[in-house]
mmCIF file of C-alpha atoms in Angstrom:
data_model
loop_
_atom_site.group_PDB
_atom_site.id
_atom_site.type_symbol
_atom_site.label_atom_id
_atom_site.label_comp_id
_atom_site.label_asym_id
_atom_site.label_seq_id
_atom_site.Cartn_x
_atom_site.Cartn_y
_atom_site.Cartn_z
ATOM 1 C CA MET A 1 -42.251 11.967 3.943
ATOM 2 C CA ARG A 2 -41.685 9.686 7.027
ATOM 3 C CA GLY A 3 -40.176 7.366 4.698
ATOM 4 C CA LEU A 4 -37.494 9.788 3.567
ATOM 5 C CA LEU A 5 -36.742 10.712 7.238
ATOM 6 C CA PHE A 6 -36.502 7.201 8.154
ATOM 7 C CA LEU A 7 -33.869 6.683 5.332
ATOM 8 C CA ALA A 8 -31.791 9.798 6.504
ATOM 9 C CA CYS A 9 -31.679 8.473 9.844
ATOM 10 C CA LEU A 10 -30.452 5.262 8.698
ATOM 11 C CA LEU A 11 -27.974 7.125 6.683
ATOM 12 C CA TRP A 12 -26.799 9.788 8.946
ATOM 13 C CA PRO A 13 -24.375 7.725 11.122
ATOM 14 C CA SER A 14 -22.588 6.493 8.231
ATOM 15 C CA LEU A 15 -22.005 10.101 6.998
ATOM 16 C CA VAL A 16 -21.144 11.305 10.267
ATOM 17 C CA PHE A 17 -18.379 8.710 10.720
ATOM 18 C CA ALA A 18 -17.251 8.275 7.273
ATOM 19 C CA GLN A 19 -13.958 10.044 8.548
ATOM 20 C CA THR A 20 -11.097 10.908 6.037
ATOM 21 C CA LYS A 21 -7.930 9.572 7.391
ATOM 22 C CA PHE A 22 -4.296 9.083 6.676
ATOM 23 C CA VAL A 23 -2.517 6.311 8.355
ATOM 24 C CA MET A 24 1.238 5.146 8.605
ATOM 25 C CA VAL A 25 1.249 1.757 9.840
ATOM 26 C CA ASP A 26 4.318 0.757 12.155
ATOM 27 C CA VAL A 27 5.729 -1.929 10.167
ATOM 28 C CA GLY A 28 9.268 -1.519 11.648
ATOM 29 C CA GLU A 29 11.817 -1.399 8.957
ATOM 30 C CA GLY A 30 9.722 -0.718 6.163
ATOM 31 C CA GLN A 31 7.018 1.505 4.843
ATOM 32 C CA THR A 32 3.287 1.430 4.103
ATOM 33 C CA VAL A 33 0.503 4.044 4.490
ATOM 34 C CA PHE A 34 -3.090 4.415 3.484
ATOM 35 C CA PHE A 35 -5.535 7.048 2.597
ATOM 36 C CA GLN A 36 -8.939 6.138 4.092
ATOM 37 C CA VAL A 37 -12.686 7.409 3.111
ATOM 38 C CA GLY A 38 -15.204 5.517 5.437
ATOM 39 C CA PRO A 39 -14.589 1.927 4.468
ATOM 40 C CA LYS A 40 -12.607 2.499 1.249
ATOM 41 C CA ALA A 41 -8.983 2.901 1.154
ATOM 42 C CA ILE A 42 -5.794 3.353 -1.041
ATOM 43 C CA LEU A 43 -2.592 1.803 0.259
ATOM 44 C CA ILE A 44 0.705 3.472 -0.875
ATOM 45 C CA ASP A 45 3.152 0.506 -0.576
ATOM 46 C CA PRO A 46 2.139 -2.999 0.746
ATOM 47 C CA GLY A 47 5.006 -2.980 3.088
ATOM 48 C CA PRO A 48 7.523 -5.957 4.070
ATOM 49 C CA VAL A 49 6.305 -9.251 3.774
ATOM 50 C CA ASN A 50 6.866 -10.278 7.513
ATOM 51 C CA LYS A 51 4.570 -7.296 8.345
ATOM 52 C CA ALA A 52 1.788 -8.522 5.851
ATOM 53 C CA SER A 53 -0.640 -9.728 8.421
ATOM 54 C CA LEU A 54 -0.252 -6.720 10.458
ATOM 55 C CA VAL A 55 -1.079 -4.449 7.434
ATOM 56 C CA LEU A 56 -4.515 -6.292 6.866
ATOM 57 C CA GLU A 57 -5.335 -6.425 10.701
ATOM 58 C CA ARG A 58 -4.608 -2.498 10.757
ATOM 59 C CA LEU A 59 -6.784 -1.969 7.633
ATOM 60 C CA LYS A 60 -9.653 -3.953 9.187
ATOM 61 C CA ALA A 61 -9.209 -2.121 12.823
ATOM 62 C CA HIS A 62 -9.753 1.149 10.963
ATOM 63 C CA GLY A 63 -12.955 -0.252 9.363
ATOM 64 C CA VAL A 64 -11.517 -0.787 5.653
ATOM 65 C CA VAL A 65 -13.179 -3.410 3.770
ATOM 66 C CA ASP A 66 -12.665 -2.197 0.506
ATOM 67 C CA LEU A 67 -9.071 -1.655 -0.533
ATOM 68 C CA GLN A 68 -9.606 -0.158 -4.100
ATOM 69 C CA VAL A 69 -6.167 0.927 -5.076
ATOM 70 C CA VAL A 70 -2.566 -0.106 -4.321
ATOM 71 C CA VAL A 71 0.572 1.867 -5.360
ATOM 72 C CA VAL A 72 3.980 0.127 -5.544
ATOM 73 C CA THR A 73 6.222 2.862 -5.456
ATOM 74 C CA HIS A 74 9.198 0.671 -6.222
ATOM 75 C CA PRO A 75 9.948 -3.165 -5.779
ATOM 76 C CA HIS A 76 12.390 -2.967 -2.675
ATOM 77 C CA PRO A 77 11.147 -5.495 -0.243
ATOM 78 C CA ASP A 78 10.651 -3.318 2.550
ATOM 79 C CA HIS A 79 8.011 -1.464 0.702
ATOM 80 C CA ALA A 80 6.577 -3.952 -1.546
ATOM 81 C CA SER A 81 7.262 -7.724 -0.694
ATOM 82 C CA ALA A 82 3.750 -7.891 0.977
ATOM 83 C CA TYR A 83 2.205 -7.385 -2.232
ATOM 84 C CA PHE A 84 1.316 -10.942 -2.760
ATOM 85 C CA ARG A 85 -0.619 -11.086 0.614
ATOM 86 C CA ILE A 86 -2.347 -7.786 -0.163
ATOM 87 C CA LYS A 87 -3.263 -8.832 -3.671
ATOM 88 C CA GLU A 88 -4.613 -12.298 -2.272
ATOM 89 C CA ALA A 89 -6.773 -10.208 0.311
ATOM 90 C CA PHE A 90 -8.279 -7.750 -2.195
ATOM 91 C CA PRO A 91 -7.961 -9.243 -5.689
ATOM 92 C CA LYS A 92 -10.019 -6.515 -7.537
ATOM 93 C CA ALA A 93 -7.796 -3.642 -6.365
ATOM 94 C CA LYS A 94 -6.327 -1.628 -9.098
ATOM 95 C CA ILE A 95 -2.378 -1.690 -9.105
ATOM 96 C CA TYR A 96 -0.259 1.262 -10.116
ATOM 97 C CA HIS A 97 3.703 0.671 -10.175
ATOM 98 C CA ASN A 98 6.756 2.372 -11.654
ATOM 99 C CA CYS A 99 7.304 -0.387 -14.383
ATOM 100 C CA ILE A 100 10.931 -0.439 -13.686
ATOM 101 C CA GLN A 101 13.083 -2.748 -15.835
ATOM 102 C CA LEU A 102 15.443 -4.391 -13.487
ATOM 103 C CA GLN A 103 18.959 -4.971 -14.413
ATOM 104 C CA GLU A 104 20.821 -8.217 -14.150
ATOM 105 C CA GLY A 105 22.522 -7.316 -10.655
ATOM 106 C CA GLN A 106 19.200 -6.137 -9.347
ATOM 107 C CA ARG A 107 17.065 -9.121 -10.029
ATOM 108 C CA VAL A 108 17.190 -10.721 -6.508
ATOM 109 C CA PRO A 109 14.359 -13.255 -6.248
ATOM 110 C CA VAL A 110 11.771 -11.169 -4.192
ATOM 111 C CA MET A 111 12.132 -8.206 -6.567
ATOM 112 C CA ARG A 112 12.162 -10.413 -9.763
ATOM 113 C CA TRP A 113 9.019 -12.362 -8.708
ATOM 114 C CA LEU A 114 7.308 -8.861 -7.682
ATOM 115 C CA VAL A 115 8.194 -7.158 -10.935
ATOM 116 C CA ASP A 116 7.229 -10.083 -13.035
ATOM 117 C CA ASP A 117 3.904 -10.490 -11.477
ATOM 118 C CA LEU A 118 3.113 -6.769 -11.976
ATOM 119 C CA ALA A 119 4.160 -7.071 -15.520
ATOM 120 C CA LYS A 120 1.254 -9.737 -15.965
ATOM 121 C CA ASN A 121 -1.134 -8.480 -13.749
ATOM 122 C CA LYS A 122 -4.380 -7.233 -15.646
ATOM 123 C CA ASN A 123 -5.327 -4.927 -12.910
ATOM 124 C CA ALA A 124 -1.831 -3.119 -13.028
ATOM 125 C CA ALA A 125 -0.708 -0.257 -14.838
ATOM 126 C CA CYS A 126 2.289 1.994 -15.039
ATOM 127 C CA LEU A 127 2.442 5.232 -13.276
ATOM 128 C CA GLY A 128 5.361 7.975 -13.813
ATOM 129 C CA GLN A 129 5.841 11.738 -14.344
ATOM 130 C CA GLY A 130 2.954 13.734 -15.463
ATOM 131 C CA GLN A 131 0.401 11.044 -14.786
ATOM 132 C CA LYS A 132 -2.779 11.676 -12.567
ATOM 133 C CA PHE A 133 -5.564 9.694 -11.151
ATOM 134 C CA VAL A 134 -8.689 10.486 -8.873
ATOM 135 C CA TRP A 135 -9.805 8.206 -6.127
ATOM 136 C CA GLN A 136 -12.824 9.144 -3.876
ATOM 137 C CA GLY A 137 -12.140 12.689 -4.254
ATOM 138 C CA PHE A 138 -8.414 12.565 -3.929
ATOM 139 C CA HIS A 139 -6.468 13.907 -6.790
ATOM 140 C CA PHE A 140 -3.235 12.021 -7.279
ATOM 141 C CA SER A 141 -0.307 13.185 -9.419
ATOM 142 C CA ALA A 142 2.891 11.350 -9.993
ATOM 143 C CA LEU A 143 5.780 13.828 -9.784
ATOM 144 C CA TRP A 144 8.128 10.996 -10.298
ATOM 145 C CA PRO A 145 9.963 9.203 -11.968
ATOM 146 C CA PRO A 146 10.563 10.084 -15.830
ATOM 147 C CA LYS A 147 10.602 7.486 -18.216
ATOM 148 C CA ALA A 148 14.477 7.257 -18.337
ATOM 149 C CA PRO A 149 15.760 4.884 -15.855
ATOM 150 C CA GLN A 150 17.560 6.265 -12.912
ATOM 151 C CA ARG A 151 21.076 5.279 -11.287
ATOM 152 C CA HIS A 152 19.578 3.871 -8.451
ATOM 153 C CA ILE A 153 16.213 1.846 -7.882
ATOM 154 C CA ASN A 154 15.375 4.463 -5.037
ATOM 155 C CA ASP A 155 15.436 7.205 -7.394
ATOM 156 C CA HIS A 156 12.988 5.464 -9.640
ATOM 157 C CA SER A 157 10.347 5.617 -6.733
ATOM 158 C CA ILE A 158 6.870 6.779 -7.645
ATOM 159 C CA VAL A 159 6.764 10.344 -5.751
ATOM 160 C CA LEU A 160 2.892 11.201 -5.202
ATOM 161 C CA PHE A 161 1.315 14.637 -4.663
ATOM 162 C CA ALA A 162 -2.235 14.401 -3.364
ATOM 163 C CA GLN A 163 -5.024 16.948 -3.030
ATOM 164 C CA PHE A 164 -8.049 16.443 -1.157
ATOM 165 C CA ASN A 165 -10.515 19.245 0.155
ATOM 166 C CA GLY A 166 -7.660 21.888 0.187
ATOM 167 C CA VAL A 167 -5.357 19.449 2.056
ATOM 168 C CA THR A 168 -2.174 18.476 0.284
ATOM 169 C CA ALA A 169 0.188 15.538 0.972
ATOM 170 C CA LEU A 170 3.627 14.728 -0.625
ATOM 171 C CA LEU A 171 4.896 11.135 -0.374
ATOM 172 C CA MET A 172 8.608 10.726 -1.474
ATOM 173 C CA ALA A 173 8.901 6.688 -1.099
ATOM 174 C CA ASP A 174 12.684 6.200 -1.004
ATOM 175 C CA ALA A 175 13.862 9.123 -3.445
ATOM 176 C CA SER A 176 16.908 10.856 -2.415
ATOM 177 C CA SER A 177 18.000 14.620 -2.527
ATOM 178 C CA ALA A 178 19.002 13.793 -6.342
ATOM 179 C CA VAL A 179 15.145 13.792 -7.050
ATOM 180 C CA GLU A 180 14.323 16.719 -4.509
ATOM 181 C CA ARG A 181 16.824 18.839 -6.629
ATOM 182 C CA GLN A 182 14.895 17.924 -9.605
ATOM 183 C CA LEU A 183 11.456 18.667 -8.221
ATOM 184 C CA LEU A 184 12.927 22.003 -6.766
ATOM 185 C CA LYS A 185 12.873 23.384 -10.346
ATOM 186 C CA ASN A 186 8.994 23.081 -11.060
ATOM 187 C CA TRP A 187 7.535 23.133 -7.594
ATOM 188 C CA LYS A 188 4.359 25.325 -7.719
ATOM 189 C CA ALA A 189 2.123 24.018 -5.055
ATOM 190 C CA GLY A 190 3.536 25.834 -1.907
ATOM 191 C CA PRO A 191 3.584 24.569 1.519
ATOM 192 C CA VAL A 192 2.165 21.032 2.229
ATOM 193 C CA ASP A 193 0.100 19.746 5.136
ATOM 194 C CA LEU A 194 1.657 16.140 5.221
ATOM 195 C CA TYR A 195 4.947 15.210 4.016
ATOM 196 C CA ILE A 196 6.337 11.631 4.094
ATOM 197 C CA ALA A 197 9.942 12.029 4.024
ATOM 198 C CA GLY A 198 12.018 10.189 1.564
ATOM 199 C CA HIS A 199 14.422 6.929 2.356
ATOM 200 C CA HIS A 200 13.122 6.715 5.771
ATOM 201 C CA GLY A 201 14.876 10.151 6.751
ATOM 202 C CA ALA A 202 18.435 8.973 5.254
ATOM 203 C CA LYS A 203 21.356 11.162 4.892
ATOM 204 C CA ASP A 204 20.920 11.046 1.540
ATOM 205 C CA THR A 205 17.564 13.094 1.894
ATOM 206 C CA GLY A 206 16.306 16.483 3.266
ATOM 207 C CA LEU A 207 17.831 19.187 1.136
ATOM 208 C CA LYS A 208 17.490 22.461 3.092
ATOM 209 C CA ALA A 209 16.227 24.350 -0.008
ATOM 210 C CA TRP A 210 13.485 21.716 -0.654
ATOM 211 C CA LEU A 211 12.181 21.685 2.744
ATOM 212 C CA ARG A 212 12.117 25.451 3.081
ATOM 213 C CA LEU A 213 10.065 25.158 -0.268
ATOM 214 C CA ILE A 214 7.538 22.809 0.887
ATOM 215 C CA GLN A 215 7.280 23.781 4.559
ATOM 216 C CA PRO A 216 5.394 20.803 5.683
ATOM 217 C CA GLN A 217 3.060 20.882 8.706
ATOM 218 C CA TRP A 218 3.484 17.440 9.472
ATOM 219 C CA SER A 219 6.737 15.314 8.619
ATOM 220 C CA LEU A 220 6.659 11.559 8.961
ATOM 221 C CA ILE A 221 9.030 8.945 8.902
ATOM 222 C CA SER A 222 8.747 5.167 8.996
ATOM 223 C CA VAL A 223 11.432 3.539 10.484
ATOM 224 C CA ASP A 224 12.502 0.746 12.714
ATOM 225 C CA LYS A 225 13.972 1.676 16.130
ATOM 226 C CA HIS A 226 17.017 -0.450 15.847
ATOM 227 C CA ASN A 227 17.431 -0.758 12.074
ATOM 228 C CA TYR A 228 20.463 -1.923 10.437
ATOM 229 C CA TYR A 229 21.107 1.254 8.595
ATOM 230 C CA GLY A 230 20.811 3.758 11.559
ATOM 231 C CA TYR A 231 17.875 5.677 9.993
ATOM 232 C CA PRO A 232 17.037 8.357 10.532
ATOM 233 C CA SER A 233 19.889 10.677 10.097
ATOM 234 C CA GLN A 234 19.991 13.061 13.049
ATOM 235 C CA ALA A 235 21.055 15.779 10.566
ATOM 236 C CA VAL A 236 17.882 15.262 8.474
ATOM 237 C CA MET A 237 15.824 15.079 11.720
ATOM 238 C CA LYS A 238 17.138 18.476 12.766
ATOM 239 C CA LYS A 239 16.245 19.955 9.368
ATOM 240 C CA LEU A 240 13.013 18.585 9.551
ATOM 241 C CA ASN A 241 12.101 19.873 13.129
ATOM 242 C CA LYS A 242 13.322 23.277 11.870
ATOM 243 C CA ALA A 243 11.145 23.149 8.641
ATOM 244 C CA SER A 244 8.079 21.289 10.199
ATOM 245 C CA THR A 245 5.310 22.018 12.803
ATOM 246 C CA ASN A 246 5.125 18.476 13.818
ATOM 247 C CA VAL A 247 7.589 15.717 13.168
ATOM 248 C CA ARG A 248 6.787 11.972 13.891
ATOM 249 C CA SER A 249 8.682 8.736 13.459
ATOM 250 C CA THR A 250 7.071 5.287 13.785
ATOM 251 C CA SER A 251 10.305 4.107 15.869
ATOM 252 C CA LYS A 252 8.993 6.509 18.487
ATOM 253 C CA ALA A 253 5.412 7.139 18.195
ATOM 254 C CA GLY A 254 4.272 3.834 16.562
ATOM 255 C CA GLU A 255 1.371 3.930 14.251
ATOM 256 C CA VAL A 256 0.442 7.498 13.141
ATOM 257 C CA CYS A 257 -3.089 8.705 12.191
ATOM 258 C CA LEU A 258 -4.237 11.878 10.965
ATOM 259 C CA ASN A 259 -7.814 13.345 10.588
ATOM 260 C CA LEU A 260 -7.997 14.929 6.847
ATOM 261 C CA ASP A 261 -11.275 16.433 7.260
ATOM 262 C CA LYS A 262 -10.278 19.685 8.288
ATOM 263 C CA LYS A 263 -7.110 21.828 8.509
ATOM 264 C CA PRO A 264 -4.962 22.256 10.470
ATOM 265 C CA LEU A 265 -4.631 18.269 10.576
ATOM 266 C CA LYS A 266 -4.622 16.801 13.785
ATOM 267 C CA LEU A 267 -4.070 13.364 15.215
ATOM 268 C CA CYS A 268 -7.166 11.049 15.063
ATOM 269 C CA LYS A 269 -9.126 10.538 18.161
ATOM 270 C CA ASP A 270 -9.420 6.817 19.469
#
């Protein structure tokens, strides 16, 4: 009996502090986020290559020692060019990607290297509309893309819906309002707790009908303060503020960390 009590005492701190978190890393002009359960994590988009060291540092700072899954939503450099550094640091991680076939004009070097490497990576698998996977109690569903190629690479992004212990999250990657319009037709999940706005809050996102339907508690945007494209659109920000309880952008708030252990979601405590 004493031995069991001693073992319980040893395990108790790890159980108490095995916090479930969502983190949007401030990578400037790009996007990378991760879900964390204790020392384990799943990364959604590696981010831009010039921020690869930062992403690895932030994973370590949050106590992540086992990155088990990486999702590459689409091959644009601001979301994915740090892939090679992440793969080097965590060679056993399972990789999901959209298996896009680049057209001739789209085969710029970084994207070509990325897509070619994913195609031959034994740890990589395609993820598209209707497919699901489970990780550490999280249930992930790919709502997009369909098999048919889209007109723009952004609209072939993997859109993920995640559920964990009653908490819901919707991650739009770079999907535009054209994708929002399609998702509107079959949405049955109701309001979401966490929404990662599509395409950095650009003007081609944020349909009013879509935001009214999902009614996010938290809406987050990853964007550089002085980015070349002028993201986010002020019109989109106005709509997000109207539809959401809380809106944050990395350009103003820096890194955003949310505790997912209970609702309503709150910012992590230092």
